[in-house]
JSON list of C-alpha atoms in Angstrom, two decimals:
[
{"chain": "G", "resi": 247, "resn": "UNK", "atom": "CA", "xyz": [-1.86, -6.64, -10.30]},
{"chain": "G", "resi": 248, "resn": "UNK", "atom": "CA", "xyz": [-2.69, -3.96, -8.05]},
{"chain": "G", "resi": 249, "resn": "UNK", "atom": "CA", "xyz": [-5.60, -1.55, -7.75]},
{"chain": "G", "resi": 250, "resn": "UNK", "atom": "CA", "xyz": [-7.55, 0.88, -6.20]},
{"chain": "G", "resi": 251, "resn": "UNK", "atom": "CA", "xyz": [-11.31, 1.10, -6.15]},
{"chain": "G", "resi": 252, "resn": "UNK", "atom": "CA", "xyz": [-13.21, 4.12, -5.17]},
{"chain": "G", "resi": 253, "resn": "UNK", "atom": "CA", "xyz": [-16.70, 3.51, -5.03]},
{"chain": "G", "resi": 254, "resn": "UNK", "atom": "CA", "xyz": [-19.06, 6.33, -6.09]},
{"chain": "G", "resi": 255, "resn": "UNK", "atom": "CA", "xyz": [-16.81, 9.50, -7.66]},
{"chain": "G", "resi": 256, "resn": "UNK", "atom": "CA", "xyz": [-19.32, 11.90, -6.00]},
{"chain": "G", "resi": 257, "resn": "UNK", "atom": "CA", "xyz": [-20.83, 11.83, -2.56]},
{"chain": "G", "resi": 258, "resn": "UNK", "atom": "CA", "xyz": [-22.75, 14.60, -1.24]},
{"chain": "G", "resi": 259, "resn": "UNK", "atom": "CA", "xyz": [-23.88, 14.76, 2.59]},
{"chain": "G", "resi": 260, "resn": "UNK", "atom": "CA", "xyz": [-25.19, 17.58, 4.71]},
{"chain": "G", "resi": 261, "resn": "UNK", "atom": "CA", "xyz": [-23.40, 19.37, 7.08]},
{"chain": "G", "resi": 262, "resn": "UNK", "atom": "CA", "xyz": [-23.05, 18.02, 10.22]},
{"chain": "G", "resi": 263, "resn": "UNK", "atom": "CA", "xyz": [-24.11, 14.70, 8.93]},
{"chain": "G", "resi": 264, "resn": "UNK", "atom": "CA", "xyz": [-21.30, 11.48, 9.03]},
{"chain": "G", "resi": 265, "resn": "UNK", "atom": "CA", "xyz": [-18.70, 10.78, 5.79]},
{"chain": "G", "resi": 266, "resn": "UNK", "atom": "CA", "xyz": [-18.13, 8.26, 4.36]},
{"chain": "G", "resi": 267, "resn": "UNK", "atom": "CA", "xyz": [-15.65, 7.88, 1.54]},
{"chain": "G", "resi": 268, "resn": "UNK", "atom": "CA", "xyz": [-15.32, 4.33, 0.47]},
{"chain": "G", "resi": 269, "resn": "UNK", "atom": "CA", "xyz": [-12.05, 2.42, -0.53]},
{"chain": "G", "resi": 270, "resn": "UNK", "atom": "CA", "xyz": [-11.25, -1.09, -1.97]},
{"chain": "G", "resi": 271, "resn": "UNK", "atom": "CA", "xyz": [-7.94, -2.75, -3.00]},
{"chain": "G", "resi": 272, "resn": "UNK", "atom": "CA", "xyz": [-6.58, -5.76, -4.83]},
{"chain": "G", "resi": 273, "resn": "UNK", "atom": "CA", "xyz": [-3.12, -6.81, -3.76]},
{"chain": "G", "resi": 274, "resn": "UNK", "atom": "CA", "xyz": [-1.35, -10.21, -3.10]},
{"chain": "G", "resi": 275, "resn": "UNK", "atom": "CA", "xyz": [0.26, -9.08, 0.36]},
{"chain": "G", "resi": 276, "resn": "UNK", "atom": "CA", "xyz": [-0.31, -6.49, 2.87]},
{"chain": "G", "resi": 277, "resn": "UNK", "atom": "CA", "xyz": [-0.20, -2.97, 1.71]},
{"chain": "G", "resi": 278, "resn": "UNK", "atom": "CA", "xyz": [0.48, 0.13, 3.22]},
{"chain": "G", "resi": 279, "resn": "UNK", "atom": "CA", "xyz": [-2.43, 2.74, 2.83]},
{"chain": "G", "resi": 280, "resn": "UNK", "atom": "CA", "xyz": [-3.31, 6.14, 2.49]},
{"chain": "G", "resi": 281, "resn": "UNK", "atom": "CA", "xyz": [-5.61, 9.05, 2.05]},
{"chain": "G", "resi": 282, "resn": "UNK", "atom": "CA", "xyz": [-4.99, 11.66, 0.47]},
{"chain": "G", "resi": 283, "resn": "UNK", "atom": "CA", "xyz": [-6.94, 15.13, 0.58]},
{"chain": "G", "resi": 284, "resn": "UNK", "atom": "CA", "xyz": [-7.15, 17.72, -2.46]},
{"chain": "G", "resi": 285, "resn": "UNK", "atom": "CA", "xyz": [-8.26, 21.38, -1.82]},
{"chain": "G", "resi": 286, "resn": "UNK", "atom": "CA", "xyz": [-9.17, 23.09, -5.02]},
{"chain": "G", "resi": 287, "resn": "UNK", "atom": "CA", "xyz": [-6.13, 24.13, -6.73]},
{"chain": "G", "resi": 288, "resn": "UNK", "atom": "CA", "xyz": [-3.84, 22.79, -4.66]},
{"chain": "G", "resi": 289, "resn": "UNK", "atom": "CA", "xyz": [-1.50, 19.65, -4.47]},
{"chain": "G", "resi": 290, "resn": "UNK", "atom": "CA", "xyz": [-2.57, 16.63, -2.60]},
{"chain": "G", "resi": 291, "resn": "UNK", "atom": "CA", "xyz": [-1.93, 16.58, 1.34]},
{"chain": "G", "resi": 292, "resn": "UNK", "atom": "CA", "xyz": [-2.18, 13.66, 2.98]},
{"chain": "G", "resi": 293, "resn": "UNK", "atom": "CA", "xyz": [-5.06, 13.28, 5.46]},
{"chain": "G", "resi": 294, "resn": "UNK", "atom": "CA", "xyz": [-3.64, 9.69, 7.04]},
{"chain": "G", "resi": 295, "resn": "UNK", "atom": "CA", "xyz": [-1.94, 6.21, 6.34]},
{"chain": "G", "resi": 296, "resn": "UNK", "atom": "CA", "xyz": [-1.92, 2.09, 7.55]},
{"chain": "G", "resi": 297, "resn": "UNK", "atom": "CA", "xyz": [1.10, 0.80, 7.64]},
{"chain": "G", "resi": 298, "resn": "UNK", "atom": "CA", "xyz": [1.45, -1.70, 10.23]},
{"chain": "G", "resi": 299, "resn": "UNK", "atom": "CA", "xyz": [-0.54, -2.09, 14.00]},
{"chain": "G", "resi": 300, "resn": "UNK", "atom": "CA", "xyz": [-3.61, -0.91, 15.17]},
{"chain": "G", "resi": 301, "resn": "UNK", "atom": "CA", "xyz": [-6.09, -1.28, 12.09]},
{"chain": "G", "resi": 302, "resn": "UNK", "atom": "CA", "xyz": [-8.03, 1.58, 12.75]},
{"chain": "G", "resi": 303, "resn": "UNK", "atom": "CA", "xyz": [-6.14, 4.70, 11.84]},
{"chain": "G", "resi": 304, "resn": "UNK", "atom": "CA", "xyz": [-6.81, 8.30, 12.94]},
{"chain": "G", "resi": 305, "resn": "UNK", "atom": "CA", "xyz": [-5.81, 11.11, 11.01]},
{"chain": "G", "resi": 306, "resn": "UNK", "atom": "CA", "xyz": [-6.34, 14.91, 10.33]},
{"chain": "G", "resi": 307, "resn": "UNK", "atom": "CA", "xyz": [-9.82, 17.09, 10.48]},
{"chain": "G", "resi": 308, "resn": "UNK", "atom": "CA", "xyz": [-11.24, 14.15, 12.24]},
{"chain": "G", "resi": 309, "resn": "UNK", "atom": "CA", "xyz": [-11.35, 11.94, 9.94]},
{"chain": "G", "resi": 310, "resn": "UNK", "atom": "CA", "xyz": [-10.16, 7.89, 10.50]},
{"chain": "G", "resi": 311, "resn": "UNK", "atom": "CA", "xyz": [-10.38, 4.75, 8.94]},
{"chain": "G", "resi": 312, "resn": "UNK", "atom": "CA", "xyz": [-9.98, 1.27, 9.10]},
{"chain": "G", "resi": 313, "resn": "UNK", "atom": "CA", "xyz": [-8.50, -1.04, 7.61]},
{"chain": "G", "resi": 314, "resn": "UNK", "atom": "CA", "xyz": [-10.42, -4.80, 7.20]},
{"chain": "G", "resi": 315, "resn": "UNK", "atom": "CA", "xyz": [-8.16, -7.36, 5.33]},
{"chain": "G", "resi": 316, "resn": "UNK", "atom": "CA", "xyz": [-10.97, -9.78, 5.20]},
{"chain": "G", "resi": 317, "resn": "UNK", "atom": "CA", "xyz": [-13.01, -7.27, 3.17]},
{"chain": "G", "resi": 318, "resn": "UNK", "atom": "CA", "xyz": [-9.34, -5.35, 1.30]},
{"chain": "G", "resi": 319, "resn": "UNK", "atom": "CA", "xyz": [-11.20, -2.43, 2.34]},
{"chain": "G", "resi": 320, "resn": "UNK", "atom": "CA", "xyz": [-9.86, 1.27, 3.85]},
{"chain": "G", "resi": 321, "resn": "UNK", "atom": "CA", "xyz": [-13.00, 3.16, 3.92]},
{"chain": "G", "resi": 322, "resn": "UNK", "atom": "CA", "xyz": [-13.06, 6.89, 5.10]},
{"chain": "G", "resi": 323, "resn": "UNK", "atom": "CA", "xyz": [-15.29, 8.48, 8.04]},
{"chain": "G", "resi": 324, "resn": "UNK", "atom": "CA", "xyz": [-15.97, 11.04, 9.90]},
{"chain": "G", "resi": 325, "resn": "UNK", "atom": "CA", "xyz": [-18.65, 11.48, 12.41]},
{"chain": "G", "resi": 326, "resn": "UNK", "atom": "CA", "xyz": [-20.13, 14.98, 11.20]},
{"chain": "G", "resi": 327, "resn": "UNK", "atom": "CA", "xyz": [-19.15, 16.52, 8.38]},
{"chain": "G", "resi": 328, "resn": "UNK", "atom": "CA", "xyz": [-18.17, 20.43, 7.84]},
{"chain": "G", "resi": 329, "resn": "UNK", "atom": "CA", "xyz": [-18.18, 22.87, 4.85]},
{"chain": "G", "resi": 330, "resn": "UNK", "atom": "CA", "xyz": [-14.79, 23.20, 4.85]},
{"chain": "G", "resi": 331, "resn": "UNK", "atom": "CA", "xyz": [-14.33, 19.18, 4.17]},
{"chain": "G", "resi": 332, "resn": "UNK", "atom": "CA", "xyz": [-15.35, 19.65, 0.69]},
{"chain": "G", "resi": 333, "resn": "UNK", "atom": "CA", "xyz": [-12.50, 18.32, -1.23]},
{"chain": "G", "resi": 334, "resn": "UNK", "atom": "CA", "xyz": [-11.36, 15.43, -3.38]},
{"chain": "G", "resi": 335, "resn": "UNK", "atom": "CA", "xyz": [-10.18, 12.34, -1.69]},
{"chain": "G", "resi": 336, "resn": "UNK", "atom": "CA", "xyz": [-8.01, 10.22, -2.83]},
{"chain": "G", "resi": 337, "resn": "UNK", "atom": "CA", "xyz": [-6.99, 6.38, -1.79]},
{"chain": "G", "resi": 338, "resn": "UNK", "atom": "CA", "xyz": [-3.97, 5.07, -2.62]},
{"chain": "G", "resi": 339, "resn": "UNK", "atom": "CA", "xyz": [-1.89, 1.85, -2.02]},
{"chain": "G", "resi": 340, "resn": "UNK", "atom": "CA", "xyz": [1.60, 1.01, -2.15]},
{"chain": "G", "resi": 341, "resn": "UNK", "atom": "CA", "xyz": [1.87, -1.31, -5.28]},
{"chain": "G", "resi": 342, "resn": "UNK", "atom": "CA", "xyz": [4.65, -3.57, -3.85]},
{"chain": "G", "resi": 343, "resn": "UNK", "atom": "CA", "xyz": [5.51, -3.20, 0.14]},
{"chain": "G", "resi": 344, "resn": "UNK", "atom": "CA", "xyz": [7.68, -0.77, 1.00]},
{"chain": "G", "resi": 345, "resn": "UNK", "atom": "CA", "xyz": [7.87, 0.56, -2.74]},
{"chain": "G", "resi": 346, "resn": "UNK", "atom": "CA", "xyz": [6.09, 3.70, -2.88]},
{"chain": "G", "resi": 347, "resn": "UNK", "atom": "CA", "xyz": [5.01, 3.72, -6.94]},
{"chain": "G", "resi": 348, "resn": "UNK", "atom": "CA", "xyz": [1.43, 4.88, -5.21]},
{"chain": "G", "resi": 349, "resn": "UNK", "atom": "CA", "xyz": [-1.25, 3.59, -6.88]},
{"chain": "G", "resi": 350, "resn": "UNK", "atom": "CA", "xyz": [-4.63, 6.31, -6.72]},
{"chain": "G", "resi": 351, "resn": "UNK", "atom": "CA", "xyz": [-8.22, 5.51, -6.87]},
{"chain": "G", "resi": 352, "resn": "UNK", "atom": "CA", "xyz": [-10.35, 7.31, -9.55]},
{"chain": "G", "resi": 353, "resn": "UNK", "atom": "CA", "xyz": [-10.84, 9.94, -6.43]},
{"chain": "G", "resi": 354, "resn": "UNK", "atom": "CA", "xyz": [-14.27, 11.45, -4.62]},
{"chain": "G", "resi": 355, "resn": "UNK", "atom": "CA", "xyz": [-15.40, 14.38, -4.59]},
{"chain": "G", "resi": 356, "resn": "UNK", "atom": "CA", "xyz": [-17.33, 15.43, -1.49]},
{"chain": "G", "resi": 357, "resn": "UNK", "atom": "CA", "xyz": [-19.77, 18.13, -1.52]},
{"chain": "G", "resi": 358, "resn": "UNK", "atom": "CA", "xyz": [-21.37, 19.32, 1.64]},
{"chain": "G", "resi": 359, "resn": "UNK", "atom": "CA", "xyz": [-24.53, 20.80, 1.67]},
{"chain": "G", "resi": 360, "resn": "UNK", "atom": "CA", "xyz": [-25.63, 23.62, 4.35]},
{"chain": "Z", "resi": 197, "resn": "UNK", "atom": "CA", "xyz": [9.45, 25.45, 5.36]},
{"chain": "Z", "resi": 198, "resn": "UNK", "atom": "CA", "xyz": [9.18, 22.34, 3.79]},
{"chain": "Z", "resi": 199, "resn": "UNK", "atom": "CA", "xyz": [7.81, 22.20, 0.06]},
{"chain": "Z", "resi": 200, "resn": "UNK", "atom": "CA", "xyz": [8.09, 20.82, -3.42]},
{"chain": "Z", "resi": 201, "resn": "UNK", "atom": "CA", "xyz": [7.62, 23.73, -6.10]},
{"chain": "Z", "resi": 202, "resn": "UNK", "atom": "CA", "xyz": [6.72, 23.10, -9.16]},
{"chain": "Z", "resi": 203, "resn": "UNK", "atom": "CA", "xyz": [7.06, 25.63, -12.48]},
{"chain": "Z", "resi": 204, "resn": "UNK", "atom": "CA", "xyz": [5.32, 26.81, -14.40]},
{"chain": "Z", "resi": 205, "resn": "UNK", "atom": "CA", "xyz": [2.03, 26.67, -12.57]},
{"chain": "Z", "resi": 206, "resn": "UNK", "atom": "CA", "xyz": [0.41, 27.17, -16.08]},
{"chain": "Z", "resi": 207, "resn": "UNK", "atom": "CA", "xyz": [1.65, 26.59, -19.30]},
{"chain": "Z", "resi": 208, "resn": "UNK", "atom": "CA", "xyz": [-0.42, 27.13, -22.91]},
{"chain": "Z", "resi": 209, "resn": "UNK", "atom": "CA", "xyz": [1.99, 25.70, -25.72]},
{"chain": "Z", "resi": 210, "resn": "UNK", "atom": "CA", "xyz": [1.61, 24.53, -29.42]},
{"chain": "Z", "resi": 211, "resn": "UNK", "atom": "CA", "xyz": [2.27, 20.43, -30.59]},
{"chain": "Z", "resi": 212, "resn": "UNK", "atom": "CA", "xyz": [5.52, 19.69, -31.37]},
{"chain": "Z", "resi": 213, "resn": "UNK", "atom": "CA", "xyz": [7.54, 22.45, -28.62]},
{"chain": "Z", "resi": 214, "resn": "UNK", "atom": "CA", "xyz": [9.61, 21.26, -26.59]},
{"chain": "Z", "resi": 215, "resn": "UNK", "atom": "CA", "xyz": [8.98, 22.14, -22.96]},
{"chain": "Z", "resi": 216, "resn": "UNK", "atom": "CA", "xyz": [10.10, 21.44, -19.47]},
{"chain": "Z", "resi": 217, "resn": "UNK", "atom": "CA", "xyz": [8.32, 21.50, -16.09]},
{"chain": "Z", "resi": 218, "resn": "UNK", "atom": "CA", "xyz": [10.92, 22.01, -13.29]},
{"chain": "Z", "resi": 219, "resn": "UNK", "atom": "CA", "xyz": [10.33, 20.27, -9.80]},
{"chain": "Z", "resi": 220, "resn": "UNK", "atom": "CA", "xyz": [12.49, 21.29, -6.67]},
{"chain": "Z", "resi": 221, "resn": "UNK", "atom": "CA", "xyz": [12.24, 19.96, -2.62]},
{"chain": "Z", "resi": 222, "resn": "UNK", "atom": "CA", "xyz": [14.13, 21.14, 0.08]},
{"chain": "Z", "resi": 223, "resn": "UNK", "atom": "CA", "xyz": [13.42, 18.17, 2.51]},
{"chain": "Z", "resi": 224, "resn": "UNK", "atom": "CA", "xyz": [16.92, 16.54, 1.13]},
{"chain": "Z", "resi": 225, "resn": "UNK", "atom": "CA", "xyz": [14.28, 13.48, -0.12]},
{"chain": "Z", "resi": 226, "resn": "UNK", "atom": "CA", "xyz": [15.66, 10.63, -1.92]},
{"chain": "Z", "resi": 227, "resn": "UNK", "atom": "CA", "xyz": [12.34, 9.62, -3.69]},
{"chain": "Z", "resi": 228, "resn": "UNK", "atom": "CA", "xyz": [10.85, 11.77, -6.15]},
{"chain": "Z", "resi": 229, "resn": "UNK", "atom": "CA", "xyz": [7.70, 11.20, -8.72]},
{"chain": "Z", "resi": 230, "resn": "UNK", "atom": "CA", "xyz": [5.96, 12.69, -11.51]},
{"chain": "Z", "resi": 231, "resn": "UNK", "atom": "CA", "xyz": [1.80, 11.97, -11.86]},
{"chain": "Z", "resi": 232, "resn": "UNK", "atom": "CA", "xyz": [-0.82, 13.56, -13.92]},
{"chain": "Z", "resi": 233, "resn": "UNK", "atom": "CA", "xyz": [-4.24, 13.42, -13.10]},
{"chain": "Z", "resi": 234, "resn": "UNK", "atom": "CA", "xyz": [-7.18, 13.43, -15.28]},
{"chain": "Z", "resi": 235, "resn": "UNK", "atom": "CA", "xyz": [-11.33, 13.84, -14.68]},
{"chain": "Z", "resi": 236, "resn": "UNK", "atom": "CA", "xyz": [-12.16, 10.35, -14.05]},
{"chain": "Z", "resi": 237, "resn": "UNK", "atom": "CA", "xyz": [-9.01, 8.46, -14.10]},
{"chain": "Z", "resi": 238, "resn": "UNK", "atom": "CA", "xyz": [-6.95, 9.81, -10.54]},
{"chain": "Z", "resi": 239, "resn": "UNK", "atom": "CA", "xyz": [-3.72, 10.46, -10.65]},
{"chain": "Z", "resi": 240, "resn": "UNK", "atom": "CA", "xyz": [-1.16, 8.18, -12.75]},
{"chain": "Z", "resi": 241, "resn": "UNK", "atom": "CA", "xyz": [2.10, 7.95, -12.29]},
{"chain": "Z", "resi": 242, "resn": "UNK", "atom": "CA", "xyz": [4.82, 8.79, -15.09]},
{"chain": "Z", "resi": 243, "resn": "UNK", "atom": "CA", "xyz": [8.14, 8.72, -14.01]},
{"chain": "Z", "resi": 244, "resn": "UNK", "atom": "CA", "xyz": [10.00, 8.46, -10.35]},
{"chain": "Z", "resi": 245, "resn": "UNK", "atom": "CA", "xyz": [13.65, 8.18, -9.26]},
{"chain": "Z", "resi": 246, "resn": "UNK", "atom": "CA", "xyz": [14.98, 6.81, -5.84]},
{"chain": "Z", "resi": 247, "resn": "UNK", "atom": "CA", "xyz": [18.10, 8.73, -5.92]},
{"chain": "Z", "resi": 248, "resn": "UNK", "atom": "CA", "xyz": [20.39, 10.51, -7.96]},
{"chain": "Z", "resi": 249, "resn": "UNK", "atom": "CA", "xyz": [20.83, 9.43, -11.66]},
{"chain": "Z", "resi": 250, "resn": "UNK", "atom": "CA", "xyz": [18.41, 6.69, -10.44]},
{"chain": "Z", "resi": 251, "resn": "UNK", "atom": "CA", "xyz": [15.34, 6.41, -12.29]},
{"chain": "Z", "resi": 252, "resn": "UNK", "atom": "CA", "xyz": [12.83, 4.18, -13.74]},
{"chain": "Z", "resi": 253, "resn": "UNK", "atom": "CA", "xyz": [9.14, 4.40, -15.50]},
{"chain": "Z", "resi": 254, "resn": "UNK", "atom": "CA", "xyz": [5.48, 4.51, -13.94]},
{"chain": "Z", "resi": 255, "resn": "UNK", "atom": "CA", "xyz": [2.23, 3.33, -15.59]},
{"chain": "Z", "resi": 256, "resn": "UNK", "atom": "CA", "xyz": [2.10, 6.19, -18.50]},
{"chain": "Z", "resi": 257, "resn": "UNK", "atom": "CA", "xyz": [5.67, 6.90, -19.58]},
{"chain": "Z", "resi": 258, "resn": "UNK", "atom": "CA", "xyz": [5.22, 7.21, -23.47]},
{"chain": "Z", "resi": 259, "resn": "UNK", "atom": "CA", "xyz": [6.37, 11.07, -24.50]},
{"chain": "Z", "resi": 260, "resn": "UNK", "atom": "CA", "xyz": [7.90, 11.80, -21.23]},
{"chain": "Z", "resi": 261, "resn": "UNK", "atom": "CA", "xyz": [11.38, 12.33, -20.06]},
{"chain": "Z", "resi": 262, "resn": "UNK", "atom": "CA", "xyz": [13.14, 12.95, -16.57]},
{"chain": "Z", "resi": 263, "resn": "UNK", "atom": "CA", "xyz": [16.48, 12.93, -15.31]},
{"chain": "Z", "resi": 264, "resn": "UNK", "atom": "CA", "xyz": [17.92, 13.55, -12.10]},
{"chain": "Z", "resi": 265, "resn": "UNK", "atom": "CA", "xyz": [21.15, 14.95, -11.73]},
{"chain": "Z", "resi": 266, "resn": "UNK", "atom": "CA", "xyz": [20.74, 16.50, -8.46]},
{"chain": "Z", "resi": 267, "resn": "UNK", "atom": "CA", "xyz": [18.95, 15.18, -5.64]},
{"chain": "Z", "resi": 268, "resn": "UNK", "atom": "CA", "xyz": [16.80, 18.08, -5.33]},
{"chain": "Z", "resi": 269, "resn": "UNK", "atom": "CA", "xyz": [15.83, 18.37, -8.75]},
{"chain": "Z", "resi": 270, "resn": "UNK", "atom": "CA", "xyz": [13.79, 15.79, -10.77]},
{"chain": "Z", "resi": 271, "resn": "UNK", "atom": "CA", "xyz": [12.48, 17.75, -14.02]},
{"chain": "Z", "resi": 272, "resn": "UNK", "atom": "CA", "xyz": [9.87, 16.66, -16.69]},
{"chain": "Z", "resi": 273, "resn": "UNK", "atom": "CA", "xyz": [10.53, 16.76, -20.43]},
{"chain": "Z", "resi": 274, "resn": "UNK", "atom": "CA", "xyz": [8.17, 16.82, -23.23]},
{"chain": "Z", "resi": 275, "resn": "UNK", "atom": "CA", "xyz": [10.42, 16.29, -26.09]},
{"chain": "Z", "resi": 276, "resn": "UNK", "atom": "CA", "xyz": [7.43, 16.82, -28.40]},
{"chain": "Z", "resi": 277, "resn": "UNK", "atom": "CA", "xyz": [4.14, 17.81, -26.73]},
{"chain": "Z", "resi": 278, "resn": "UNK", "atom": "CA", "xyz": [0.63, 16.62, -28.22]},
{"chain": "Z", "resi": 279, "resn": "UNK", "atom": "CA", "xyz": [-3.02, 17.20, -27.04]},
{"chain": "Z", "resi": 280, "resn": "UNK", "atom": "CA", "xyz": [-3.19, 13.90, -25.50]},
{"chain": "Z", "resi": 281, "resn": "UNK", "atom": "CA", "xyz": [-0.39, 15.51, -22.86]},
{"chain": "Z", "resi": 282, "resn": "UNK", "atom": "CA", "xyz": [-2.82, 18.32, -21.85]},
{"chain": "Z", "resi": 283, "resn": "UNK", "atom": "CA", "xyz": [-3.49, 16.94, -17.65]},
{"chain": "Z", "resi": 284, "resn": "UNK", "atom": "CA", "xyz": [-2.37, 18.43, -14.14]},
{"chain": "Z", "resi": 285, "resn": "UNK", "atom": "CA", "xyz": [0.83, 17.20, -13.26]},
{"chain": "Z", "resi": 286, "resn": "UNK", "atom": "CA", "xyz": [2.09, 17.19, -9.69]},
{"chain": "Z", "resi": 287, "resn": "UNK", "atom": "CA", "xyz": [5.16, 16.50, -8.45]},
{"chain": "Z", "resi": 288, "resn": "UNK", "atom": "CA", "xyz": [5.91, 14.76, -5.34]},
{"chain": "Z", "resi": 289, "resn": "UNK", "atom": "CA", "xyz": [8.74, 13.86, -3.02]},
{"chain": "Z", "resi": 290, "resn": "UNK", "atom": "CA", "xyz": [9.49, 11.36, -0.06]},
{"chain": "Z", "resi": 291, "resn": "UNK", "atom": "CA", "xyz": [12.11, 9.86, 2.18]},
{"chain": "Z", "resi": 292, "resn": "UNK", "atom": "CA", "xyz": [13.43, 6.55, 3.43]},
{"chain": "Z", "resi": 293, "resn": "UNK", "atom": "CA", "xyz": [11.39, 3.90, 4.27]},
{"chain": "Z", "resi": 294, "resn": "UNK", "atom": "CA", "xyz": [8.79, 4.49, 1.85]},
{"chain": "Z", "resi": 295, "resn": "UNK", "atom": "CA", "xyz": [6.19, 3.84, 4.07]},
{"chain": "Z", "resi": 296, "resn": "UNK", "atom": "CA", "xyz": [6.32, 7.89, 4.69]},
{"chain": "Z", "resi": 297, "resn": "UNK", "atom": "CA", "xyz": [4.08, 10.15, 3.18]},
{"chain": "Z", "resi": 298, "resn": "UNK", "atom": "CA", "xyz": [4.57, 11.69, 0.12]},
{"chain": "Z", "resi": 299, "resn": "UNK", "atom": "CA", "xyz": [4.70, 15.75, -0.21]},
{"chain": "Z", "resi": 300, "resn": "UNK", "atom": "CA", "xyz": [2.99, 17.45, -3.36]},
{"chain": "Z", "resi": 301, "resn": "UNK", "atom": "CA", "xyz": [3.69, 20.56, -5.88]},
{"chain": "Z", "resi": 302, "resn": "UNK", "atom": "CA", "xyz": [0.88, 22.80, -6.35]},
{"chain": "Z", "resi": 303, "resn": "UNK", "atom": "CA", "xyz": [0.44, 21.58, -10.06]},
{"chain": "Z", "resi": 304, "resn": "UNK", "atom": "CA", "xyz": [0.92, 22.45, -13.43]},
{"chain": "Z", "resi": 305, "resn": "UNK", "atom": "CA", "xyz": [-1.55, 22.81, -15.57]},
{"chain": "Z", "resi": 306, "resn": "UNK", "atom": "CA", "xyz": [-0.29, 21.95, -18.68]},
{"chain": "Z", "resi": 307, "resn": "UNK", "atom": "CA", "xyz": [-2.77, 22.43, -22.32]},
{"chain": "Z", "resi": 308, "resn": "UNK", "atom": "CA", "xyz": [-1.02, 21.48, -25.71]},
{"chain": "Z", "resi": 309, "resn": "UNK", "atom": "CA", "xyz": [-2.84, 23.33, -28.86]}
]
């Protein structure tokens, strides 16, 4: 079975200080990986994915993660965070490769404090 | 410009009505999917379709219905609505290989009475 863990459904940091969003998965083979970023009252967008290569990803806003096989984890950073990151994040995994069914964490909502 | 639209955005209606949420992309997609998501639980997935007359259920099918008769078009049908199907729903598209992002709707927000 496949699943998504998103530890800790809020997270609160100051501005300026580092992110950290974090992201666990079950599978039984590789998956592909994502993060996606929710504004309020708007659809998801996503922020960046793994799919194959270089295990540390980059995407928008500054953020990046990595992805560690040996831990099935795809945790979210960035170095220092800004008001307008406040948001609900999303991680989601491809339940079979290739086959985009999606699967979402619970999702995080990030507050950032002035 | 690229986008999925989704209508209505809201929608207040009683148990029992029949109702349907419409869902239209203009990126030519092949892959299109229905979630809703709910405080606590992310988003689930109810119905997708890899093509045209080509669908097949998520994780929470029970008192949905889709079709997909056009490749732009993938509606949702609630033959008969109850409280239980008050959620967001989003609607979301994406091409071949399915390692590609998907695009969202904006929502519907969706409250049986």
């Amino acid at each position: 079975a496949q699943s998504v863990t998103q530890l800790g459904s809020h997270v609160s940091v100051s501005e300026g200080a580092l992110v950290l969003l974090r992201c666990n998965y079950s599978s039984s083979v590789p998956p592909y990986l994502f993060w996606y970023v929710q504004y309020p009252n708007q659809g998801l967008q996503l922020l960046l994915k793994y799919t194959t290569g270089a295990t540390l990803v980059k995407g928008i806003n500054g953020f990046e993660a990595e992805f560690k096989k040996s831990e099935t984890s795809f945790h979210l950073t960035k170095p220092s965070a800004h008001m307008s990151d406040a948001a609900e994040y999303f991680c989601a995994v491809d339940i079979i490769q290739g086959a985009q069914k999606l699967v979402f964490g619970q999702g995080t909502r990030l507050t950032i404090n002035p | 410009e690229a986008q999925v639209t989704q209508n209505p955005r809201y929608l207040i209606t009683v148990t029992g009505k029949k109702l349907t949420v419409t869902c239209s992309q203009n990126m030519n997609h092949e892959y299109m999917s229905w979630y809703r998501q709910d405080p606590g639980l992310g988003l689930r997935q109810i119905y997708y379709s890899m093509n045209v007359e080509v669908t097949d259920k998520g994780d929470v099918p029970e008192g949905y219905k889709v079709s997909r008769k056009e490749k732009r078009n993938f509606p949702l049908i609630l033959e008969s609505p109850s409280p239980n199907q008050t959620s967001l729903y989003f609607c979301a598209s994406a091409s071949l290989p399915l390692s590609s992002q998907a695009f969202f709707g904006q929502g519907t927000r969706l409250t049986v009475v």
